[in-house]
Each structure stands twice: as C-alpha cells, then as structure tokens.
Amino acid sequence: MKWLNEGWAVYNEHLFLEKFYGDSTYRKRVRDNHDLVLRKAHVDDDSYLPVSGVPSEYTYGTTVYKKGGDMIHTLRYYMGDSLFFHCVKNYLADFAFQNATTAQLRDYLSQCSGINLNDYFNDWIYAPGFSHFSIEWKQTLATTGSGLLVNMLIRQRSNHTTHFYNNVPVKISYFDTQWNRTDEVVNVSGECTSHSSLLSFEPVYIALDFDQKLQDAISDEWKIIRNQGSYDFGTARTIVNVNSVSDSSLLRVEYNWVRPEPMKNRIEGLHLHDKHYWTFDGINLENLSANVRFDYYGNDNSLDAPFISNSEDSIIMLYRANSDSDWVFVDSFSVSPGSNLNDKLGYVTVYNIRKGQYTFGIYNSAVTDTSTKEGDCQFNSIVEAKIGDKAFKLFPNPSTDMVTIAFERNIFNRASIYNLVGRRFIEQIILPDSDHFNWQLSDMENGSYLVTLTAISGNRFSKILIKQ
C-alpha cells in the first residue's frame, strides 16, 4: 500500500503550494502533475497500473507517487473540502503509528463522511487507466412558460481502463451571453448518460469539468483573450496566435487522451491519429481571428510515436465541427518539419481556427486502417419528431405521479413515452372516439421524456414531459 505514503506525500506538496502561494499556483501544479501522469506513468512503469496493488518492482515508480497524488485531487472533489479535510485529519489521528490498507482508508472515509466511496476507489484507485468524458450530443428546446430545456448525452470513453466508471459526479457549467455561469452535477455511469436541465436562459457555452476536478483523460487549459498576441495553452499543447479580437473571448482547449473517432467516409491510405485529438470551444470565438500551432513529437516514446512512422511530409490536419460531422481536411494549414525531414519533430499551423475538433492525419498506404467506432451513443430518431404545440395537451407538466394526455377525437391511434436516448417505456393503443387518457409515472425515474402520439395519417407529434 505504498501509495498511502508516497501518493499522499506528493499531494501534500500541492497543498503546501495552495496554502502559501494561492489557488492558481495549486491548480497549475495539479494540472502539470496530471499531464505528467498521462504522458509518462505507463512509460516509466512499463504499463498502465492501478494506484493500489502495483507489482513490487514498480513500488517506487511514477504510478505510486505521481498518479497517487493525482487521484487524491479527485477524491477531494468527491468529498468536498469540509468533509475531506475533516475526515483525513481524523483518519491520521486514529491510525497513527499503525499499518493501514487502502480498504481501511476507503471504509473510514465513507463512514466519516456519509458518502459511499466504493465506486471512487473501484474506478480511480483499484483500476488502471483513465476515463474520458465528453458531450456527445446536445439540444435546446423551448417549453411553454418554463424556460428552455437543454438535453444532452454525456459519453464515457476509455484510456486503458478495465470498465466504465460508475456514479462519477461530473459538473456541467452553463454560460450565458454575459459570461454568467450556472453549475449542476450529474452522476455519470456507463458509456452513455442522458441528462436534461431546465434553464431560464439559452447557454452559449456548455462545459464539463470546467474547474478540472476530475483527473480524467484530458489535459485542458482556458484563457480570456482580449488582445492580439501569442497565448501558450501549456498542457493542451497548442500556441494560439491572435491576429485580431473585436470583443473579449473565452477559449478553452482540450487535449483529449483518447483517439478520435474514425472517418465516416474513409479515404484509402489516410489514417487519423491513434492516441489523441483537440477540442476548441468557448465564448465569443466568432470575434476572434487566430492561427494555432500544433507541435508533433514522433521520436522514441514521445506522444506521436509510432503514429508518425514515415516521412513528415505525409502529415495533414483534419477538422470536424462535432460528433455528428465527418472529418474533413482543414481549409488552410501548413506543415513545418524543420531542416530534418526524418527526425519526426515539427509543427502544423492551422489558419483561422474555429470551434470544433482537430486531429493529425497521415498518409501511409502500407498500413491497414483497422480503427472502429467505439460503441454507439446516438439518440434515437424519434427525438427529431415534430414538437406539436396544438396537436395534443399534456398536463400537469412537470408531473410527479400521473399525467393526462388530451386531444381531439379520431386523430391518433398510438401513444408512446421514450427517454431521450430512444428507449420506449410505455406504449398503448388509442381507441376510436377517445379524447384523453391518463398515464401513471410513479415507476419512472425523474428526468425528461418524449411523449409521442402517432396520428392515423402516420404523422408523429411530440412534447417534452418532465417527471419530478
């Protein structure tokens, strides 16, 4: 249980910086340490290892020390500052001058805090690798007198994990046009998690884990850009050169430590990067004119080896706006390999950057493309059904136990309730001459659903139902 000593010692170094030099210094140290772990722990220790129970020959390795400290930052977030510091101090006092195991720490902190930490330890401590969280799909719908309903699908992907994480408290941040921020936390489990929020404003930017509390498979940095100049995004591995800015912009760059999805319409001989891609997002980016430098490192055990295995003049840059789009060649970019075309070191400059995802591509006809799409987190097409304002009435909405659906006679012949990933919960036949019916909702979880009535003509009409 070496990490109980050395991992916590590393994290105490972070706490020292926080205490004496402030939050920004602490955040930078945590961010740099996390990036080091993502980049080097599996190289130094010859594989992706869990923090607890590493083989004896790696007892003094990067996983035990650096990843151990890295994971404690996330434990602090799970528990909250008050309970974290209170319970850790009590644990140290109660186990002073004694041996302790990871299981004892888990059980003690769970009992002290009243928070079941089994999932945290199973996911972040006992298992190797890192999980990755992203918004796969989002939709904003107007509701009658209730504001705006924001639906989204949060996708979980794996960077050498053995399972999908469970009950991860992912914070979602909604920003309005004045940069005001509204936060909420959703528990994410499995590959796909649907979530809906009722807001009083239309968000211009939605971010997951904006404050970098989850030490997942992402290195990200954000900056407020007000002036021309060069902005180094550090662990996100980009340099943004701003040519002009007409209004203050917030730019967040994510370096995603999972491979990009394959092209939908593949080009023979063209391969996307097999380890990472970038995401650019933020506020007022339309007011920003900027070029971005993406460095590549293809030598030895560097980030882009062995992806860059032949001449650097085969490197290109690809872009897609979102997960629904296909990868396309960037409109304007240049490759700067330096004086040595074979050292696999250089950079790509993309001109006129915009929101979306970017990745390296390379032409290599000697290698067969065997990449496949990981899972399927798509919404059912029923979500695209027409939102009927007058076709039928749905009340009360929001509802707790029962909802009434009312309509004109002899229009509809079938009614269904779907969740927002297309799973059908209820379906019933509408009898001729019927003008209403009631549905019991007590067995359904709280959240947003789609009530769809199918007309005799075959047309479908839908309304959002909120169960609370």
PDB file of N, CA and C in Angstrom, residues 354-436:
ATOM      1  N   ARG A 354     -11.478  27.638 -35.481  1.00  0.00           N
ATOM      2  CA  ARG A 354     -12.887  27.760 -35.136  1.00  0.00           C
ATOM      3  C   ARG A 354     -13.267  26.662 -34.139  1.00  0.00           C
ATOM      4  N   LYS A 355     -14.472  26.779 -33.589  1.00  0.00           N
ATOM      5  CA  LYS A 355     -14.937  25.770 -32.649  1.00  0.00           C
ATOM      6  C   LYS A 355     -14.972  24.404 -33.327  1.00  0.00           C
ATOM      7  N   GLY A 356     -14.640  23.385 -32.541  1.00  0.00           N
ATOM      8  CA  GLY A 356     -14.713  22.034 -33.067  1.00  0.00           C
ATOM      9  C   GLY A 356     -13.523  21.206 -32.648  1.00  0.00           C
ATOM     10  N   GLN A 357     -13.301  20.106 -33.360  1.00  0.00           N
ATOM     11  CA  GLN A 357     -12.248  19.165 -33.029  1.00  0.00           C
ATOM     12  C   GLN A 357     -11.211  19.104 -34.150  1.00  0.00           C
ATOM     13  N   TYR A 358      -9.956  18.914 -33.742  1.00  0.00           N
ATOM     14  CA  TYR A 358      -8.843  18.835 -34.689  1.00  0.00           C
ATOM     15  C   TYR A 358      -8.002  17.608 -34.373  1.00  0.00           C
ATOM     16  N   THR A 359      -7.447  17.023 -35.408  1.00  0.00           N
ATOM     17  CA  THR A 359      -6.549  15.884 -35.201  1.00  0.00           C
ATOM     18  C   THR A 359      -5.540  15.798 -36.336  1.00  0.00           C
ATOM     19  N   PHE A 360      -4.394  15.186 -36.032  1.00  0.00           N
ATOM     20  CA  PHE A 360      -3.416  14.888 -37.067  1.00  0.00           C
ATOM     21  C   PHE A 360      -3.907  13.723 -37.918  1.00  0.00           C
ATOM     22  N   GLY A 361      -3.557  13.764 -39.183  1.00  0.00           N
ATOM     23  CA  GLY A 361      -3.733  12.640 -40.079  1.00  0.00           C
ATOM     24  C   GLY A 361      -2.425  12.378 -40.787  1.00  0.00           C
ATOM     25  N   ILE A 362      -2.285  11.195 -41.340  1.00  0.00           N
ATOM     26  CA  ILE A 362      -1.059  10.879 -42.078  1.00  0.00           C
ATOM     27  C   ILE A 362      -1.396   9.879 -43.181  1.00  0.00           C
ATOM     28  N   TYR A 363      -0.719  10.033 -44.301  1.00  0.00           N
ATOM     29  CA  TYR A 363      -0.875   9.090 -45.401  1.00  0.00           C
ATOM     30  C   TYR A 363       0.163   7.992 -45.271  1.00  0.00           C
ATOM     31  N   ASN A 364      -0.318   6.763 -45.244  1.00  0.00           N
ATOM     32  CA  ASN A 364       0.584   5.615 -45.186  1.00  0.00           C
ATOM     33  C   ASN A 364      -0.162   4.414 -45.762  1.00  0.00           C
ATOM     34  N   SER A 365       0.000   4.175 -47.052  1.00  0.00           N
ATOM     35  CA  SER A 365      -0.741   3.107 -47.730  1.00  0.00           C
ATOM     36  C   SER A 365      -0.260   1.725 -47.319  1.00  0.00           C
ATOM     37  N   ALA A 366       0.906   1.649 -46.657  1.00  0.00           N
ATOM     38  CA  ALA A 366       1.438   0.346 -46.256  1.00  0.00           C
ATOM     39  C   ALA A 366       0.762  -0.196 -45.008  1.00  0.00           C
ATOM     40  N   VAL A 367      -0.007   0.652 -44.318  1.00  0.00           N
ATOM     41  CA  VAL A 367      -0.654   0.248 -43.071  1.00  0.00           C
ATOM     42  C   VAL A 367      -2.152   0.149 -43.301  1.00  0.00           C
ATOM     43  N   THR A 368      -2.746  -0.939 -42.846  1.00  0.00           N
ATOM     44  CA  THR A 368      -4.189  -1.135 -42.980  1.00  0.00           C
ATOM     45  C   THR A 368      -4.920  -0.425 -41.855  1.00  0.00           C
ATOM     46  N   ASP A 369      -5.970   0.305 -42.199  1.00  0.00           N
ATOM     47  CA  ASP A 369      -6.761   1.015 -41.196  1.00  0.00           C
ATOM     48  C   ASP A 369      -7.760   0.039 -40.569  1.00  0.00           C
ATOM     49  N   THR A 370      -7.520  -0.297 -39.305  1.00  0.00           N
ATOM     50  CA  THR A 370      -8.400  -1.236 -38.602  1.00  0.00           C
ATOM     51  C   THR A 370      -9.219  -0.547 -37.511  1.00  0.00           C
ATOM     52  N   SER A 371      -9.207   0.772 -37.473  1.00  0.00           N
ATOM     53  CA  SER A 371      -9.921   1.500 -36.421  1.00  0.00           C
ATOM     54  C   SER A 371     -11.425   1.323 -36.594  1.00  0.00           C
ATOM     55  N   THR A 372     -12.114   1.228 -35.470  1.00  0.00           N
ATOM     56  CA  THR A 372     -13.564   1.081 -35.469  1.00  0.00           C
ATOM     57  C   THR A 372     -14.175   2.067 -34.493  1.00  0.00           C
ATOM     58  N   LYS A 373     -15.434   2.372 -34.704  1.00  0.00           N
ATOM     59  CA  LYS A 373     -16.148   3.258 -33.793  1.00  0.00           C
ATOM     60  C   LYS A 373     -16.369   2.543 -32.470  1.00  0.00           C
ATOM     61  N   GLU A 374     -16.112   3.245 -31.369  1.00  0.00           N
ATOM     62  CA  GLU A 374     -16.265   2.663 -30.045  1.00  0.00           C
ATOM     63  C   GLU A 374     -17.698   2.853 -29.559  1.00  0.00           C
ATOM     64  N   GLY A 375     -18.477   1.783 -29.597  1.00  0.00           N
ATOM     65  CA  GLY A 375     -19.831   1.858 -29.075  1.00  0.00           C
ATOM     66  C   GLY A 375     -20.741   2.728 -29.924  1.00  0.00           C
ATOM     67  N   ASP A 376     -21.928   2.948 -29.408  1.00  0.00           N
ATOM     68  CA  ASP A 376     -22.932   3.727 -30.129  1.00  0.00           C
ATOM     69  C   ASP A 376     -23.731   4.538 -29.123  1.00  0.00           C
ATOM     70  N   CYS A 377     -23.484   5.840 -29.113  1.00  0.00           N
ATOM     71  CA  CYS A 377     -24.158   6.732 -28.171  1.00  0.00           C
ATOM     72  C   CYS A 377     -25.069   7.689 -28.911  1.00  0.00           C
ATOM     73  N   GLN A 378     -25.743   7.238 -29.950  1.00  0.00           N
ATOM     74  CA  GLN A 378     -26.568   8.127 -30.736  1.00  0.00           C
ATOM     75  C   GLN A 378     -27.997   8.165 -30.200  1.00  0.00           C
ATOM     76  N   PHE A 379     -28.613   9.302 -30.392  1.00  0.00           N
ATOM     77  CA  PHE A 379     -30.015   9.433 -29.993  1.00  0.00           C
ATOM     78  C   PHE A 379     -30.909   8.799 -31.042  1.00  0.00           C
ATOM     79  N   ASN A 380     -32.014   8.232 -30.581  1.00  0.00           N
ATOM     80  CA  ASN A 380     -32.994   7.668 -31.487  1.00  0.00           C
ATOM     81  C   ASN A 380     -33.630   8.776 -32.330  1.00  0.00           C
ATOM     82  N   SER A 381     -33.964   8.462 -33.558  1.00  0.00           N
ATOM     83  CA  SER A 381     -34.521   9.462 -34.467  1.00  0.00           C
ATOM     84  C   SER A 381     -35.859  10.017 -33.998  1.00  0.00           C
ATOM     85  N   ILE A 382     -36.489   9.353 -33.013  1.00  0.00           N
ATOM     86  CA  ILE A 382     -37.769   9.858 -32.511  1.00  0.00           C
ATOM     87  C   ILE A 382     -37.626  11.259 -31.947  1.00  0.00           C
ATOM     88  N   VAL A 383     -36.417  11.612 -31.497  1.00  0.00           N
ATOM     89  CA  VAL A 383     -36.189  12.944 -30.944  1.00  0.00           C
ATOM     90  C   VAL A 383     -36.420  14.014 -32.005  1.00  0.00           C
ATOM     91  N   GLU A 384     -36.269  13.634 -33.261  1.00  0.00           N
ATOM     92  CA  GLU A 384     -36.438  14.602 -34.337  1.00  0.00           C
ATOM     93  C   GLU A 384     -37.901  14.785 -34.734  1.00  0.00           C
ATOM     94  N   ALA A 385     -38.808  14.092 -34.075  1.00  0.00           N
ATOM     95  CA  ALA A 385     -40.222  14.250 -34.398  1.00  0.00           C
ATOM     96  C   ALA A 385     -40.673  15.685 -34.165  1.00  0.00           C
ATOM     97  N   LYS A 386     -41.682  16.084 -34.883  1.00  0.00           N
ATOM     98  CA  LYS A 386     -42.190  17.451 -34.763  1.00  0.00           C
ATOM     99  C   LYS A 386     -42.685  17.721 -33.351  1.00  0.00           C
ATOM    100  N   ILE A 387     -42.307  18.861 -32.794  1.00  0.00           N
ATOM    101  CA  ILE A 387     -42.797  19.262 -31.477  1.00  0.00           C
ATOM    102  C   ILE A 387     -44.173  19.904 -31.671  1.00  0.00           C
ATOM    103  N   GLY A 388     -45.207  19.168 -31.292  1.00  0.00           N
ATOM    104  CA  GLY A 388     -46.562  19.634 -31.566  1.00  0.00           C
ATOM    105  C   GLY A 388     -47.064  20.585 -30.499  1.00  0.00           C
ATOM    106  N   ASP A 389     -47.392  21.811 -30.834  1.00  0.00           N
ATOM    107  CA  ASP A 389     -47.880  22.793 -29.866  1.00  0.00           C
ATOM    108  C   ASP A 389     -49.379  22.651 -29.627  1.00  0.00           C
ATOM    109  N   LYS A 390     -50.125  22.291 -30.668  1.00  0.00           N
ATOM    110  CA  LYS A 390     -51.584  22.272 -30.543  1.00  0.00           C
ATOM    111  C   LYS A 390     -52.178  20.899 -30.829  1.00  0.00           C
ATOM    112  N   ALA A 391     -51.350  19.937 -31.219  1.00  0.00           N
ATOM    113  CA  ALA A 391     -51.893  18.637 -31.592  1.00  0.00           C
ATOM    114  C   ALA A 391     -52.505  17.917 -30.403  1.00  0.00           C
ATOM    115  N   PHE A 392     -51.889  18.070 -29.214  1.00  0.00           N
ATOM    116  CA  PHE A 392     -52.459  17.477 -28.005  1.00  0.00           C
ATOM    117  C   PHE A 392     -51.969  18.265 -26.797  1.00  0.00           C
ATOM    118  N   LYS A 393     -52.641  18.054 -25.679  1.00  0.00           N
ATOM    119  CA  LYS A 393     -52.276  18.720 -24.438  1.00  0.00           C
ATOM    120  C   LYS A 393     -51.716  17.702 -23.465  1.00  0.00           C
ATOM    121  N   LEU A 394     -50.778  18.180 -22.631  1.00  0.00           N
ATOM    122  CA  LEU A 394     -50.071  17.332 -21.690  1.00  0.00           C
ATOM    123  C   LEU A 394     -50.055  18.057 -20.353  1.00  0.00           C
ATOM    124  N   PHE A 395     -50.721  17.502 -19.333  1.00  0.00           N
ATOM    125  CA  PHE A 395     -50.777  18.205 -18.056  1.00  0.00           C
ATOM    126  C   PHE A 395     -50.999  17.212 -16.911  1.00  0.00           C
ATOM    127  N   PRO A 396     -50.544  17.554 -15.679  1.00  0.00           N
ATOM    128  CA  PRO A 396     -49.644  18.672 -15.383  1.00  0.00           C
ATOM    129  C   PRO A 396     -48.240  18.389 -15.915  1.00  0.00           C
ATOM    130  N   ASN A 397     -47.504  19.408 -16.197  1.00  0.00           N
ATOM    131  CA  ASN A 397     -46.156  19.265 -16.718  1.00  0.00           C
ATOM    132  C   ASN A 397     -45.291  20.433 -16.224  1.00  0.00           C
ATOM    133  N   PRO A 398     -44.350  20.190 -15.325  1.00  0.00           N
ATOM    134  CA  PRO A 398     -43.847  18.924 -14.820  1.00  0.00           C
ATOM    135  C   PRO A 398     -44.896  18.147 -14.022  1.00  0.00           C
ATOM    136  N   SER A 399     -44.674  16.821 -13.930  1.00  0.00           N
ATOM    137  CA  SER A 399     -45.610  15.946 -13.243  1.00  0.00           C
ATOM    138  C   SER A 399     -44.853  15.039 -12.275  1.00  0.00           C
ATOM    139  N   THR A 400     -45.566  14.550 -11.264  1.00  0.00           N
ATOM    140  CA  THR A 400     -44.930  13.669 -10.282  1.00  0.00           C
ATOM    141  C   THR A 400     -45.410  12.229 -10.402  1.00  0.00           C
ATOM    142  N   ASP A 401     -46.728  12.013 -10.312  1.00  0.00           N
ATOM    143  CA  ASP A 401     -47.257  10.648 -10.298  1.00  0.00           C
ATOM    144  C   ASP A 401     -48.086  10.283 -11.521  1.00  0.00           C
ATOM    145  N   MET A 402     -48.828  11.248 -12.064  1.00  0.00           N
ATOM    146  CA  MET A 402     -49.728  10.932 -13.169  1.00  0.00           C
ATOM    147  C   MET A 402     -49.793  12.111 -14.128  1.00  0.00           C
ATOM    148  N   VAL A 403     -49.908  11.799 -15.415  1.00  0.00           N
ATOM    149  CA  VAL A 403     -50.042  12.820 -16.438  1.00  0.00           C
ATOM    150  C   VAL A 403     -51.261  12.501 -17.292  1.00  0.00           C
ATOM    151  N   THR A 404     -51.953  13.553 -17.729  1.00  0.00           N
ATOM    152  CA  THR A 404     -53.116  13.410 -18.608  1.00  0.00           C
ATOM    153  C   THR A 404     -52.749  13.888 -20.001  1.00  0.00           C
ATOM    154  N   ILE A 405     -53.104  13.098 -21.022  1.00  0.00           N
ATOM    155  CA  ILE A 405     -52.904  13.469 -22.421  1.00  0.00           C
ATOM    156  C   ILE A 405     -54.288  13.644 -23.036  1.00  0.00           C
ATOM    157  N   ALA A 406     -54.561  14.851 -23.546  1.00  0.00           N
ATOM    158  CA  ALA A 406     -55.869  15.166 -24.118  1.00  0.00           C
ATOM    159  C   ALA A 406     -55.712  15.600 -25.576  1.00  0.00           C
ATOM    160  N   PHE A 407     -56.725  15.275 -26.419  1.00  0.00           N
ATOM    161  CA  PHE A 407     -56.619  15.537 -27.849  1.00  0.00           C
ATOM    162  C   PHE A 407     -58.012  15.463 -28.466  1.00  0.00           C
ATOM    163  N   GLU A 408     -58.132  15.828 -29.711  1.00  0.00           N
ATOM    164  CA  GLU A 408     -59.403  15.715 -30.413  1.00  0.00           C
ATOM    165  C   GLU A 408     -59.653  14.262 -30.803  1.00  0.00           C
ATOM    166  N   ARG A 409     -60.912  13.910 -30.917  1.00  0.00           N
ATOM    167  CA  ARG A 409     -61.291  12.529 -31.234  1.00  0.00           C
ATOM    168  C   ARG A 409     -60.852  12.136 -32.653  1.00  0.00           C
ATOM    169  N   ASN A 410     -60.581  10.849 -32.799  1.00  0.00           N
ATOM    170  CA  ASN A 410     -60.337  10.244 -34.117  1.00  0.00           C
ATOM    171  C   ASN A 410     -59.156  10.869 -34.864  1.00  0.00           C
ATOM    172  N   ILE A 411     -58.116  11.266 -34.126  1.00  0.00           N
ATOM    173  CA  ILE A 411     -56.898  11.786 -34.762  1.00  0.00           C
ATOM    174  C   ILE A 411     -55.735  10.812 -34.592  1.00  0.00           C
ATOM    175  N   PHE A 412     -55.579  10.278 -33.360  1.00  0.00           N
ATOM    176  CA  PHE A 412     -54.416   9.445 -33.045  1.00  0.00           C
ATOM    177  C   PHE A 412     -54.826   7.996 -32.796  1.00  0.00           C
ATOM    178  N   ASN A 413     -53.892   7.074 -33.079  1.00  0.00           N
ATOM    179  CA  ASN A 413     -54.156   5.654 -32.831  1.00  0.00           C
ATOM    180  C   ASN A 413     -53.100   4.988 -31.942  1.00  0.00           C
ATOM    181  N   ARG A 414     -52.010   5.717 -31.591  1.00  0.00           N
ATOM    182  CA  ARG A 414     -50.975   5.113 -30.753  1.00  0.00           C
ATOM    183  C   ARG A 414     -50.234   6.198 -29.969  1.00  0.00           C
ATOM    184  N   ALA A 415     -49.865   5.875 -28.732  1.00  0.00           N
ATOM    185  CA  ALA A 415     -49.126   6.806 -27.882  1.00  0.00           C
ATOM    186  C   ALA A 415     -47.932   6.089 -27.265  1.00  0.00           C
ATOM    187  N   SER A 416     -46.809   6.809 -27.127  1.00  0.00           N
ATOM    188  CA  SER A 416     -45.584   6.217 -26.578  1.00  0.00           C
ATOM    189  C   SER A 416     -44.854   7.236 -25.716  1.00  0.00           C
ATOM    190  N   ILE A 417     -44.102   6.734 -24.742  1.00  0.00           N
ATOM    191  CA  ILE A 417     -43.166   7.557 -23.974  1.00  0.00           C
ATOM    192  C   ILE A 417     -41.772   6.979 -24.173  1.00  0.00           C
ATOM    193  N   TYR A 418     -40.832   7.855 -24.565  1.00  0.00           N
ATOM    194  CA  TYR A 418     -39.443   7.477 -24.749  1.00  0.00           C
ATOM    195  C   TYR A 418     -38.570   8.296 -23.805  1.00  0.00           C
ATOM    196  N   ASN A 419     -37.430   7.701 -23.397  1.00  0.00           N
ATOM    197  CA  ASN A 419     -36.433   8.567 -22.777  1.00  0.00           C
ATOM    198  C   ASN A 419     -35.635   9.225 -23.893  1.00  0.00           C
ATOM    199  N   LEU A 420     -34.684  10.073 -23.526  1.00  0.00           N
ATOM    200  CA  LEU A 420     -34.025  10.877 -24.547  1.00  0.00           C
ATOM    201  C   LEU A 420     -32.896  10.160 -25.273  1.00  0.00           C
ATOM    202  N   VAL A 421     -32.740   8.864 -25.030  1.00  0.00           N
ATOM    203  CA  VAL A 421     -31.858   8.065 -25.877  1.00  0.00           C
ATOM    204  C   VAL A 421     -32.659   7.041 -26.672  1.00  0.00           C
ATOM    205  N   GLY A 422     -33.981   7.259 -26.728  1.00  0.00           N
ATOM    206  CA  GLY A 422     -34.808   6.471 -27.623  1.00  0.00           C
ATOM    207  C   GLY A 422     -35.371   5.187 -27.053  1.00  0.00           C
ATOM    208  N   ARG A 423     -35.162   4.917 -25.760  1.00  0.00           N
ATOM    209  CA  ARG A 423     -35.742   3.716 -25.176  1.00  0.00           C
ATOM    210  C   ARG A 423     -37.217   3.951 -24.873  1.00  0.00           C
ATOM    211  N   ARG A 424     -38.078   3.043 -25.341  1.00  0.00           N
ATOM    212  CA  ARG A 424     -39.505   3.189 -25.137  1.00  0.00           C
ATOM    213  C   ARG A 424     -39.906   2.580 -23.796  1.00  0.00           C
ATOM    214  N   PHE A 425     -40.571   3.388 -22.962  1.00  0.00           N
ATOM    215  CA  PHE A 425     -41.022   2.938 -21.654  1.00  0.00           C
ATOM    216  C   PHE A 425     -42.464   2.453 -21.677  1.00  0.00           C
ATOM    217  N   ILE A 426     -43.319   3.190 -22.361  1.00  0.00           N
ATOM    218  CA  ILE A 426     -44.754   2.890 -22.361  1.00  0.00           C
ATOM    219  C   ILE A 426     -45.277   3.026 -23.787  1.00  0.00           C
ATOM    220  N   GLU A 427     -46.166   2.151 -24.156  1.00  0.00           N
ATOM    221  CA  GLU A 427     -46.873   2.307 -25.431  1.00  0.00           C
ATOM    222  C   GLU A 427     -48.279   1.758 -25.256  1.00  0.00           C
ATOM    223  N   GLN A 428     -49.262   2.439 -25.835  1.00  0.00           N
ATOM    224  CA  GLN A 428     -50.632   1.941 -25.773  1.00  0.00           C
ATOM    225  C   GLN A 428     -51.406   2.366 -27.018  1.00  0.00           C
ATOM    226  N   ILE A 429     -52.426   1.583 -27.320  1.00  0.00           N
ATOM    227  CA  ILE A 429     -53.316   1.882 -28.440  1.00  0.00           C
ATOM    228  C   ILE A 429     -54.343   2.915 -27.982  1.00  0.00           C
ATOM    229  N   ILE A 430     -54.625   3.885 -28.833  1.00  0.00           N
ATOM    230  CA  ILE A 430     -55.667   4.876 -28.553  1.00  0.00           C
ATOM    231  C   ILE A 430     -56.948   4.425 -29.265  1.00  0.00           C
ATOM    232  N   LEU A 431     -57.968   4.180 -28.500  1.00  0.00           N
ATOM    233  CA  LEU A 431     -59.228   3.664 -29.049  1.00  0.00           C
ATOM    234  C   LEU A 431     -59.961   4.744 -29.846  1.00  0.00           C
ATOM    235  N   PRO A 432     -60.728   4.341 -30.868  1.00  0.00           N
ATOM    236  CA  PRO A 432     -61.547   5.308 -31.608  1.00  0.00           C
ATOM    237  C   PRO A 432     -62.497   6.041 -30.669  1.00  0.00           C
ATOM    238  N   ASP A 433     -62.729   7.289 -30.942  1.00  0.00           N
ATOM    239  CA  ASP A 433     -63.621   8.170 -30.178  1.00  0.00           C
ATOM    240  C   ASP A 433     -63.048   8.573 -28.814  1.00  0.00           C
ATOM    241  N   SER A 434     -61.838   8.080 -28.465  1.00  0.00           N
ATOM    242  CA  SER A 434     -61.214   8.514 -27.213  1.00  0.00           C
ATOM    243  C   SER A 434     -60.662   9.925 -27.392  1.00  0.00           C
ATOM    244  N   ASP A 435     -60.774  10.751 -26.325  1.00  0.00           N
ATOM    245  CA  ASP A 435     -60.217  12.104 -26.405  1.00  0.00           C
ATOM    246  C   ASP A 435     -59.215  12.389 -25.285  1.00  0.00           C
ATOM    247  N   HIS A 436     -58.933  11.390 -24.441  1.00  0.00           N
ATOM    248  CA  HIS A 436     -57.901  11.575 -23.409  1.00  0.00           C
ATOM    249  C   HIS A 436     -57.597  10.235 -22.740  1.00  0.00           C
TER     250      HIS A 436
END
